[in-house]
Short mmCIF file of C-alpha atoms in Angstrom, two decimals:
data_model
loop_
_atom_site.label_atom_id
_atom_site.label_comp_id
_atom_site.label_asym_id
_atom_site.label_seq_id
_atom_site.Cartn_x
_atom_site.Cartn_y
_atom_site.Cartn_z
CA MET A 1064 150.71 119.90 -74.94
CA GLU A 1065 148.10 118.23 -73.18
CA LYS A 1066 148.72 117.61 -69.49
CA PRO A 1067 148.83 113.77 -68.21
CA LEU A 1068 145.82 112.69 -66.27
CA VAL A 1069 145.97 110.83 -63.10
CA ALA A 1070 143.08 108.93 -61.81
CA ILE A 1071 142.71 107.82 -58.01
CA VAL A 1072 140.63 104.66 -58.05
CA GLY A 1073 139.78 102.32 -55.07
CA ARG A 1074 136.99 100.80 -53.03
CA PRO A 1075 135.13 102.83 -50.98
CA ASN A 1076 136.36 104.78 -47.62
CA VAL A 1077 139.98 104.07 -48.43
CA GLY A 1078 140.97 107.73 -48.35
CA LYS A 1079 141.23 108.53 -52.10
CA SER A 1080 139.34 111.97 -51.83
CA THR A 1081 141.80 112.95 -48.80
CA LEU A 1082 144.90 111.68 -50.97
CA PHE A 1083 143.50 113.93 -53.84
CA ASN A 1084 143.34 117.01 -51.69
CA ARG A 1085 146.63 116.34 -50.36
CA ILE A 1086 148.22 116.05 -53.79
CA CYS A 1087 146.18 119.16 -55.19
CA GLY A 1088 147.10 121.11 -52.01
CA LYS A 1089 143.56 122.46 -51.21
CA ARG A 1090 140.14 120.97 -50.25
CA ILE A 1091 138.43 119.93 -53.57
CA SER A 1092 136.86 116.88 -52.96
CA ILE A 1093 134.47 116.53 -50.15
CA VAL A 1094 136.14 114.29 -47.24
CA GLU A 1095 133.46 112.42 -44.93
CA ASP A 1096 134.10 109.25 -42.90
CA MET A 1097 131.37 107.29 -44.82
CA PRO A 1098 131.31 105.71 -48.22
CA GLY A 1099 129.79 106.98 -51.33
CA VAL A 1100 130.45 110.67 -50.70
CA THR A 1101 132.29 111.07 -54.15
CA ARG A 1102 130.06 109.96 -56.92
CA ASP A 1103 131.40 111.94 -60.05
CA ARG A 1104 134.92 112.50 -61.38
CA ILE A 1105 136.36 115.39 -59.51
CA TYR A 1106 139.29 117.22 -61.60
CA GLY A 1107 142.08 119.11 -60.01
CA ASP A 1108 145.59 120.54 -61.05
CA ALA A 1109 148.76 119.55 -59.55
CA THR A 1110 152.35 119.81 -60.01
CA TRP A 1111 155.47 117.84 -58.68
CA CYS A 1112 159.19 118.44 -59.62
CA ASP A 1113 158.27 121.01 -62.49
CA TYR A 1114 155.61 118.25 -63.90
CA ALA A 1115 152.31 119.47 -64.58
CA PHE A 1116 149.48 116.86 -64.48
CA SER A 1117 145.54 116.88 -63.90
CA LEU A 1118 144.18 114.67 -60.99
CA VAL A 1119 140.62 112.93 -61.09
CA ASP A 1120 139.09 111.56 -57.95
CA THR A 1121 136.36 108.93 -58.50
CA GLY A 1122 133.54 107.34 -56.35
CA GLY A 1123 134.20 104.10 -54.40
CA LEU A 1124 134.19 100.94 -56.62
CA ASP A 1125 132.02 98.12 -55.52
CA VAL A 1126 132.07 96.32 -58.66
CA LEU A 1127 129.70 93.37 -57.55
CA ASN A 1128 127.06 95.90 -56.32
CA LYS A 1129 124.35 95.85 -59.19
CA SER A 1130 122.36 99.04 -57.83
CA GLU A 1131 121.86 101.81 -60.19
CA PHE A 1132 123.66 104.32 -58.30
CA GLN A 1133 126.48 101.95 -57.79
CA GLN A 1134 126.42 101.21 -61.62
CA ASN A 1135 126.69 104.86 -62.24
CA ILE A 1136 129.76 105.25 -60.10
CA THR A 1137 131.29 102.53 -61.86
CA LYS A 1138 130.66 103.96 -65.27
CA GLN A 1139 132.12 107.19 -64.12
CA ALA A 1140 135.47 105.42 -62.64
CA SER A 1141 135.54 103.60 -66.10
CA ILE A 1142 135.56 106.86 -68.15
CA ALA A 1143 138.20 107.97 -65.86
CA VAL A 1144 140.42 105.15 -65.84
CA ASP A 1145 140.07 105.05 -69.92
CA LEU A 1146 141.15 108.50 -70.30
CA ALA A 1147 144.14 108.24 -67.65
CA ASP A 1148 147.82 108.07 -68.33
CA VAL A 1149 148.35 106.53 -64.86
CA VAL A 1150 146.29 105.12 -62.20
CA VAL A 1151 146.63 105.29 -58.57
CA MET A 1152 145.00 102.27 -56.82
CA VAL A 1153 144.50 103.13 -53.12
CA VAL A 1154 144.05 100.46 -50.47
CA ASP A 1155 143.79 100.73 -46.80
CA GLY A 1156 146.88 99.55 -44.96
CA LYS A 1157 145.06 99.91 -41.66
CA GLU A 1158 142.17 97.20 -42.48
CA GLY A 1159 144.46 95.05 -44.67
CA LEU A 1160 143.73 93.32 -48.00
CA VAL A 1161 139.88 92.52 -48.51
CA PRO A 1162 138.10 90.66 -51.42
CA ALA A 1163 137.00 94.13 -52.72
CA ASP A 1164 140.54 95.26 -53.46
CA TYR A 1165 140.65 91.89 -55.72
CA ASP A 1166 137.42 92.94 -57.72
CA ALA A 1167 138.86 96.64 -58.01
CA VAL A 1168 142.16 95.28 -59.63
CA ASN A 1169 140.22 92.85 -61.79
CA PHE A 1170 138.10 95.93 -63.04
CA LEU A 1171 141.69 97.50 -63.78
CA ARG A 1172 143.06 94.74 -65.94
CA LYS A 1173 140.63 95.72 -68.57
CA TYR A 1174 142.47 98.87 -69.43
CA ASN A 1175 146.03 99.20 -70.80
CA VAL A 1176 147.13 101.71 -68.22
CA PRO A 1177 149.96 102.02 -65.81
CA VAL A 1178 149.01 101.38 -62.11
CA VAL A 1179 150.70 102.68 -59.03
CA LEU A 1180 149.69 101.17 -55.83
CA ALA A 1181 149.20 103.40 -52.86
CA VAL A 1182 148.56 101.55 -49.31
CA ASN A 1183 146.95 104.48 -47.59
CA LYS A 1184 146.09 105.15 -43.39
CA LEU A 1185 149.80 103.96 -42.66
CA ASP A 1186 149.81 106.72 -39.85
CA ASN A 1187 152.63 104.72 -37.91
CA TYR A 1188 154.56 103.37 -40.63
CA ASP A 1189 155.20 99.64 -40.61
CA GLU A 1190 156.77 98.19 -43.63
CA GLN A 1191 155.37 94.68 -42.73
CA LYS A 1192 151.80 95.95 -43.46
CA LEU A 1193 152.77 96.35 -47.12
CA TYR A 1194 153.89 92.76 -47.92
CA GLU A 1195 150.37 91.32 -47.95
CA PHE A 1196 149.38 93.98 -50.86
CA TYR A 1197 152.18 92.14 -53.32
CA ASN A 1198 149.61 89.65 -53.91
CA LEU A 1199 147.29 92.07 -55.96
CA GLY A 1200 149.94 91.76 -58.64
CA LEU A 1201 150.43 95.63 -59.29
CA GLY A 1202 154.30 95.74 -58.34
CA GLU A 1203 155.69 97.60 -55.39
CA PRO A 1204 153.22 98.89 -52.96
CA ILE A 1205 153.94 102.18 -51.70
CA GLY A 1206 153.01 103.14 -47.95
CA ILE A 1207 151.51 106.35 -47.21
CA SER A 1208 149.36 108.43 -44.89
CA SER A 1209 147.19 111.10 -46.65
CA VAL A 1210 146.20 112.61 -43.38
CA GLN A 1211 149.55 113.37 -42.48
CA GLY A 1212 151.13 113.55 -45.68
CA MET A 1213 153.63 110.80 -45.10
CA GLY A 1214 155.19 109.00 -48.26
CA ILE A 1215 153.13 111.52 -50.99
CA GLY A 1216 156.62 112.26 -52.26
CA ASP A 1217 157.57 108.85 -53.01
CA LEU A 1218 154.25 108.21 -54.58
CA LEU A 1219 154.49 111.30 -56.77
CA ASP A 1220 157.90 110.35 -57.83
CA SER A 1221 156.40 106.97 -58.89
CA ILE A 1222 153.62 108.51 -60.43
CA VAL A 1223 155.62 110.94 -62.79
CA SER A 1224 158.07 108.45 -63.90
CA LYS A 1225 155.41 106.71 -65.70
CA PHE A 1226 154.39 109.76 -67.69
CA LYS A 1227 155.07 109.22 -71.62
CA ASN A 1228 155.18 113.06 -71.91
CA LYS A 1229 156.44 115.71 -69.66
CA VAL A 1230 154.43 118.89 -69.55
CA SER A 1231 156.27 121.56 -67.45
CA VAL A 1232 154.53 123.82 -64.90
CA ASP A 1233 155.01 126.97 -67.38
CA GLU A 1234 152.95 125.26 -69.96
CA ASP A 1235 149.54 125.01 -68.07
CA LYS A 1236 147.75 128.33 -69.39
CA ASP A 1237 145.19 130.03 -67.72
CA LYS A 1238 141.86 128.79 -68.51
CA ILE A 1239 138.32 130.77 -68.38
CA LYS A 1240 136.34 129.23 -65.57
CA ILE A 1241 132.73 128.96 -65.91
CA ALA A 1242 130.53 128.03 -62.95
CA ILE A 1243 127.10 126.17 -63.53
CA VAL A 1244 124.99 126.89 -60.63
CA GLY A 1245 121.05 126.77 -59.71
CA LYS A 1246 118.54 124.85 -57.66
CA PRO A 1247 118.68 120.90 -57.56
CA ASN A 1248 117.69 119.48 -60.72
CA ALA A 1249 117.58 122.41 -62.84
CA GLY A 1250 119.62 120.52 -65.53
CA LYS A 1251 123.28 121.83 -64.73
CA SER A 1252 124.73 118.49 -65.18
CA SER A 1253 122.79 117.83 -68.23
CA LEU A 1254 123.94 121.50 -69.62
CA LEU A 1255 127.94 120.45 -68.86
CA ASN A 1256 127.61 117.18 -70.49
CA ARG A 1257 125.88 118.67 -73.65
CA LEU A 1258 128.58 121.36 -73.73
CA VAL A 1259 131.55 119.06 -73.32
CA GLY A 1260 129.89 116.22 -75.64
CA GLU A 1261 130.25 113.24 -73.50
CA ASN A 1262 128.79 111.98 -70.05
CA ARG A 1263 131.17 113.46 -67.76
CA VAL A 1264 128.82 113.94 -64.85
CA MET A 1265 125.77 111.80 -63.42
CA VAL A 1266 122.63 112.82 -64.70
CA SER A 1267 119.60 111.68 -62.79
CA ASP A 1268 115.88 112.48 -61.98
CA VAL A 1269 116.79 112.61 -58.34
CA ALA A 1270 117.58 115.90 -57.02
CA GLY A 1271 120.88 116.55 -55.48
CA THR A 1272 122.99 113.81 -57.79
CA THR A 1273 125.86 116.28 -57.70
CA ARG A 1274 127.59 116.91 -54.51
CA ASP A 1275 131.07 118.34 -55.36
CA ALA A 1276 131.86 121.32 -57.51
CA ILE A 1277 133.46 119.35 -60.40
CA ASP A 1278 136.15 120.86 -62.75
CA THR A 1279 135.97 119.60 -66.41
CA PRO A 1280 138.58 121.06 -68.86
CA PHE A 1281 137.53 121.38 -72.37
CA ARG A 1282 138.43 123.61 -75.29
CA TYR A 1283 136.13 125.64 -77.45
CA ASN A 1284 136.76 128.30 -80.19
CA ASN A 1285 140.55 127.52 -79.70
CA LYS A 1286 140.36 128.72 -76.05
CA ASP A 1287 140.88 126.42 -73.08
CA PHE A 1288 137.78 126.58 -70.45
CA VAL A 1289 137.08 124.77 -67.33
CA LEU A 1290 133.16 123.90 -66.55
CA ILE A 1291 132.48 123.71 -62.94
CA ASP A 1292 129.25 121.91 -62.04
CA THR A 1293 128.04 122.51 -58.72
CA ALA A 1294 125.63 121.18 -56.12
CA GLY A 1295 122.22 122.34 -56.38
CA ILE A 1296 121.95 125.19 -53.95
CA ARG A 1297 118.29 124.65 -51.72
CA ARG A 1298 117.36 127.32 -49.06
CA LYS A 1299 119.12 127.09 -45.71
CA ARG A 1300 116.19 125.95 -43.74
CA ALA A 1301 115.77 122.90 -45.94
CA ILE A 1302 119.52 121.77 -45.08
CA GLU A 1303 120.37 120.04 -42.41
CA PRO A 1304 123.27 121.25 -40.30
CA GLU A 1305 126.86 119.62 -40.57
CA SER A 1306 125.42 117.58 -43.40
CA VAL A 1307 127.37 116.49 -46.65
CA GLU A 1308 124.84 119.09 -48.55
CA LEU A 1309 125.92 121.88 -46.34
CA TYR A 1310 129.29 121.26 -47.39
CA SER A 1311 128.39 121.02 -51.12
CA ILE A 1312 126.37 124.11 -51.13
CA LEU A 1313 129.37 125.97 -49.54
CA ARG A 1314 131.54 124.42 -52.37
CA SER A 1315 129.28 125.92 -54.99
CA PHE A 1316 129.45 129.29 -53.32
CA GLU A 1317 133.39 128.94 -53.47
CA ALA A 1318 132.94 127.99 -57.22
CA ILE A 1319 131.10 131.09 -58.03
CA LYS A 1320 134.13 133.19 -56.37
CA ARG A 1321 136.66 131.54 -58.43
CA ALA A 1322 134.55 131.56 -61.64
CA ASP A 1323 135.13 134.07 -64.48
CA VAL A 1324 131.66 133.57 -65.96
CA VAL A 1325 128.65 132.01 -64.09
CA ILE A 1326 125.65 130.35 -65.70
CA ILE A 1327 122.49 130.38 -63.68
CA VAL A 1328 120.43 127.38 -64.72
CA VAL A 1329 116.58 127.90 -63.97
CA ASP A 1330 113.87 125.43 -64.51
CA SER A 1331 111.48 127.37 -66.88
CA SER A 1332 108.68 124.63 -66.26
CA GLU A 1333 108.60 125.82 -62.47
CA GLY A 1334 109.56 129.49 -63.42
CA LEU A 1335 111.92 132.09 -61.59
CA SER A 1336 111.49 131.12 -57.94
CA GLU A 1337 112.66 133.15 -54.92
CA GLN A 1338 115.81 130.79 -54.43
CA ASP A 1339 116.63 131.34 -58.17
CA VAL A 1340 116.77 135.12 -57.23
CA ARG A 1341 118.83 134.53 -54.25
CA ILE A 1342 121.43 132.82 -56.22
CA ALA A 1343 121.44 135.37 -58.94
CA GLY A 1344 121.91 137.93 -55.85
CA TYR A 1345 124.83 136.14 -54.94
CA VAL A 1346 126.43 136.05 -58.06
CA HIS A 1347 125.69 139.78 -58.81
CA GLU A 1348 127.28 140.46 -55.24
CA ALA A 1349 130.20 138.50 -56.14
CA GLY A 1350 130.84 140.83 -59.13
CA LYS A 1351 130.61 138.04 -61.68
CA PRO A 1352 129.71 138.18 -65.38
CA SER A 1353 126.51 135.94 -65.99
CA ILE A 1354 123.94 134.41 -68.11
CA ILE A 1355 120.32 133.30 -66.97
CA LEU A 1356 119.84 130.04 -68.60
CA MET A 1357 116.12 129.22 -68.60
CA ASN A 1358 116.38 125.32 -69.17
CA LYS A 1359 113.48 122.97 -70.02
CA TRP A 1360 112.13 125.27 -72.48
CA ASP A 1361 110.59 122.50 -74.48
CA LEU A 1362 108.15 121.65 -71.43
CA ILE A 1363 106.58 125.26 -71.95
CA GLU A 1364 103.31 125.43 -73.85
CA LYS A 1365 104.23 128.16 -75.99
CA ASP A 1366 102.40 131.01 -77.98
CA THR A 1367 104.10 133.93 -79.76
CA HIS A 1368 104.02 135.93 -76.45
CA SER A 1369 105.61 132.95 -74.24
CA MET A 1370 109.20 134.61 -74.10
CA ASN A 1371 108.06 138.16 -73.91
CA GLU A 1372 105.79 136.81 -70.60
CA PHE A 1373 108.96 135.33 -69.22
CA ASN A 1374 111.17 138.40 -69.89
CA LYS A 1375 108.76 140.65 -68.11
CA LYS A 1376 108.86 138.35 -65.13
CA LEU A 1377 112.65 138.29 -65.14
CA ASP A 1378 112.70 141.91 -65.57
CA GLU A 1379 110.60 142.50 -62.49
CA ASP A 1380 112.49 139.98 -60.35
CA LEU A 1381 115.97 140.67 -61.52
CA LYS A 1382 115.62 144.54 -61.39
CA PHE A 1383 119.08 144.58 -59.24
CA MET A 1384 120.99 143.13 -62.14
CA ASP A 1385 119.01 144.60 -65.12
CA TYR A 1386 122.03 143.95 -67.32
CA TYR A 1387 121.36 140.08 -67.21
CA ILE A 1388 121.11 138.19 -70.76
CA PRO A 1389 118.45 135.53 -70.79
CA LEU A 1390 118.99 132.37 -72.84
CA TYR A 1391 115.86 130.10 -73.39
CA THR A 1392 117.24 126.45 -73.98
CA SER A 1393 116.59 122.53 -73.78
CA THR A 1394 119.43 120.54 -72.46
CA LEU A 1395 117.25 117.63 -73.44
CA THR A 1396 116.70 118.51 -77.05
CA GLY A 1397 119.73 120.70 -77.64
CA GLN A 1398 117.39 123.94 -78.42
CA ARG A 1399 119.67 127.07 -78.66
CA LEU A 1400 122.61 125.56 -76.68
CA ASN A 1401 124.85 126.49 -79.47
CA LYS A 1402 124.34 129.88 -78.22
CA VAL A 1403 126.04 129.36 -74.62
CA MET A 1404 129.37 129.35 -75.18
CA GLU A 1405 128.92 132.48 -77.76
CA THR A 1406 127.31 134.28 -75.06
CA VAL A 1407 129.91 133.18 -72.53
CA GLU A 1408 132.77 134.75 -74.50
CA LYS A 1409 130.59 137.94 -74.82
CA VAL A 1410 130.06 138.38 -71.22
CA TYR A 1411 133.48 137.69 -70.35
CA TYR A 1412 134.73 140.33 -72.88
CA ASN A 1413 132.42 142.80 -71.61
CA ALA A 1414 133.63 142.18 -68.07
CA HIS A 1415 137.22 142.77 -68.93
CA ASN A 1416 136.59 145.66 -71.35
CA ARG A 1417 138.70 148.79 -70.45
CA ILE A 1418 137.55 152.14 -71.44
CA GLY A 1419 139.81 154.97 -72.19
CA THR A 1420 139.99 157.88 -69.71
CA SER A 1421 138.82 160.48 -72.76
CA VAL A 1422 136.01 158.24 -73.79
CA LEU A 1423 134.56 157.78 -70.34
CA ASN A 1424 135.17 161.69 -69.60
CA GLU A 1425 133.21 162.49 -72.87
CA ILE A 1426 130.38 160.12 -71.42
CA LEU A 1427 130.61 161.78 -68.23
CA GLN A 1428 130.08 165.32 -69.33
CA SER A 1429 127.20 164.61 -71.74
CA ALA A 1430 125.47 162.96 -68.64
CA ILE A 1431 126.01 166.15 -66.71
CA LEU A 1432 124.73 168.47 -69.56
CA VAL A 1433 121.51 166.27 -69.54
CA ASN A 1434 121.12 165.99 -65.92
CA GLU A 1435 123.17 167.85 -63.01
CA PRO A 1436 123.90 166.50 -59.89
CA PRO A 1437 121.08 167.57 -57.52
CA ALA A 1438 121.83 169.93 -54.69
CA ARG A 1439 121.96 168.62 -51.02
CA SER A 1440 121.74 170.92 -47.76
CA GLY A 1441 122.34 173.89 -50.03
CA ARG A 1442 125.37 172.34 -51.70
CA ARG A 1443 125.75 171.03 -55.13
CA CYS A 1444 128.05 167.93 -55.88
CA LYS A 1445 130.65 169.14 -58.57
CA ILE A 1446 132.03 166.15 -60.73
CA TYR A 1447 135.70 166.76 -61.94
CA TYR A 1448 136.44 163.40 -63.95
CA ILE A 1449 136.06 159.65 -63.99
CA THR A 1450 138.66 156.99 -64.61
CA GLN A 1451 138.41 153.05 -64.79
CA ALA A 1452 140.63 151.36 -62.39
CA GLU A 1453 139.53 147.82 -62.53
CA VAL A 1454 138.12 144.94 -64.89
CA ALA A 1455 136.21 141.95 -64.14
CA PRO A 1456 133.99 143.62 -62.95
CA PRO A 1457 134.56 147.02 -64.69
CA THR A 1458 135.27 149.56 -61.70
CA PHE A 1459 134.98 153.27 -62.27
CA VAL A 1460 136.34 156.02 -59.86
CA VAL A 1461 134.46 159.24 -59.96
CA PHE A 1462 136.25 162.34 -58.50
CA CYS A 1463 134.01 165.19 -57.17
CA ASN A 1464 134.25 168.05 -54.87
CA ASP A 1465 132.36 166.14 -51.78
CA ALA A 1466 131.54 162.29 -52.00
CA LYS A 1467 128.73 162.89 -49.43
CA LEU A 1468 126.83 165.18 -51.53
CA MET A 1469 126.56 162.30 -54.24
CA HIS A 1470 123.14 160.84 -54.04
CA PHE A 1471 122.87 156.94 -54.70
CA SER A 1472 120.29 157.77 -57.48
CA TYR A 1473 122.54 159.97 -59.18
CA VAL A 1474 125.16 157.10 -59.12
CA ARG A 1475 122.66 154.84 -60.53
CA TYR A 1476 122.01 157.37 -63.49
CA LEU A 1477 125.73 157.59 -64.03
CA GLU A 1478 125.77 153.79 -64.38
CA ASN A 1479 122.84 153.61 -66.80
CA CYS A 1480 124.75 156.35 -69.10
CA ILE A 1481 127.82 154.32 -69.07
CA ARG A 1482 125.79 151.17 -70.24
CA LYS A 1483 124.03 153.23 -72.92
CA SER A 1484 127.45 154.12 -74.43
CA VAL A 1485 129.39 150.92 -73.73
CA ASP A 1486 127.95 147.26 -74.12
CA TYR A 1487 128.27 146.00 -70.44
CA SER A 1488 125.49 143.53 -70.91
CA GLY A 1489 126.01 140.52 -68.72
CA THR A 1490 128.19 141.97 -66.24
CA PRO A 1491 127.92 144.17 -63.15
CA ILE A 1492 129.92 147.25 -63.01
CA LYS A 1493 130.85 149.33 -59.97
CA LEU A 1494 131.11 153.04 -59.37
CA ILE A 1495 133.41 154.43 -56.61
CA ILE A 1496 132.89 158.12 -55.60
CA LYS A 1497 135.86 160.09 -54.14
CA SER A 1498 136.17 163.55 -52.71
CA LYS A 1499 138.67 166.04 -54.35
CA ALA A 1500 140.63 165.75 -51.00
CA GLU A 1501 140.91 162.00 -51.74
CA LYS A 1502 142.15 162.86 -54.98
CA ASP A 1503 144.68 165.46 -53.76
CA GLY A 1504 145.95 162.82 -51.27
CA ASN A 1505 146.75 160.46 -53.90
CA ASN A 1506 148.59 162.87 -55.87
#
């Protein structure tokens, strides 16, 4: 059963993102004392009294503002409310009732959805400050302080009481998380919208439209996935210290860490840049399976050698991750996008593939017969056996007489031998060399 969805709405700077983070129990939405920081719908998972539900944060509603950017924010809020089972309308108890609150309520009246009224910023609780908010006609206002956590329990009690269906915490299945990363304006949000099949996040020609790492749940091939759209990652020197963009990029790196698969989106019309290589390097160091998605392929003037030429460039620049899988696509035309999720499933499987010890040792013995470990300082490294210790990334432990005798080039050779025998395309693998003394110590 699908979890109920709760949308948080309200005018700018009333504390919606702080409330979102408080309920989710972690900082997912960027909190800054300025309006307009949250632009897209930002999803998180929450639980209360054995109820599991999804929470969505939205941008500040300024319904009368007709600018293109504000209209996009209003559109995103409209989609969130339309999908929601319950809406939490947040107002500012410190500032009091203002005309923009009435505008937000009028916006909500178009939708047939239960609304809970949360009066935020009541750090020093005063019941009299709640009375004027009855004028909004949304029923009993609930006084809270998102910063201090005051009143959050009462608010959650009211929210879950309006659910038509209860989904318990145990029913929340693990989902495969896919982080979409890359430079600004490479087409990350367009890719997400194409995969999900709706305009879930804002798409604009203006670089930097996405600021938060945005979780979007969806189903593919009868499996549950979460797509994480991230802020474009620029070079450090181009980012102002302590800016919202800095926090957005840090969020992008956190998204990579919690992802099961990473899609690295590259603008084909610009080619693979130094920054693209840096991003790929970070994904590689994090041990994540990945796809190099060459987007905007429709903009390339092509002949029969175009893809080969691009592959040669990728081979040269991505030597450190020669296991990479490239996909040449266009989010504008939909070219080859049907291959994206198929490839995601493949690299996810490869990263979780576990090989039996007997098979591994056959691969090892064949490798040694072809090429013995070189001698160092008159001593030769003698390899005893190999076993797989972990998955995601696949991690192998090689036991030998002295780990110090094992040259890094031979470790690389063993990795290549494993890859020739087992399909580990799209995922890094790790080899750990241990001495016989370390082996004996573990017995």
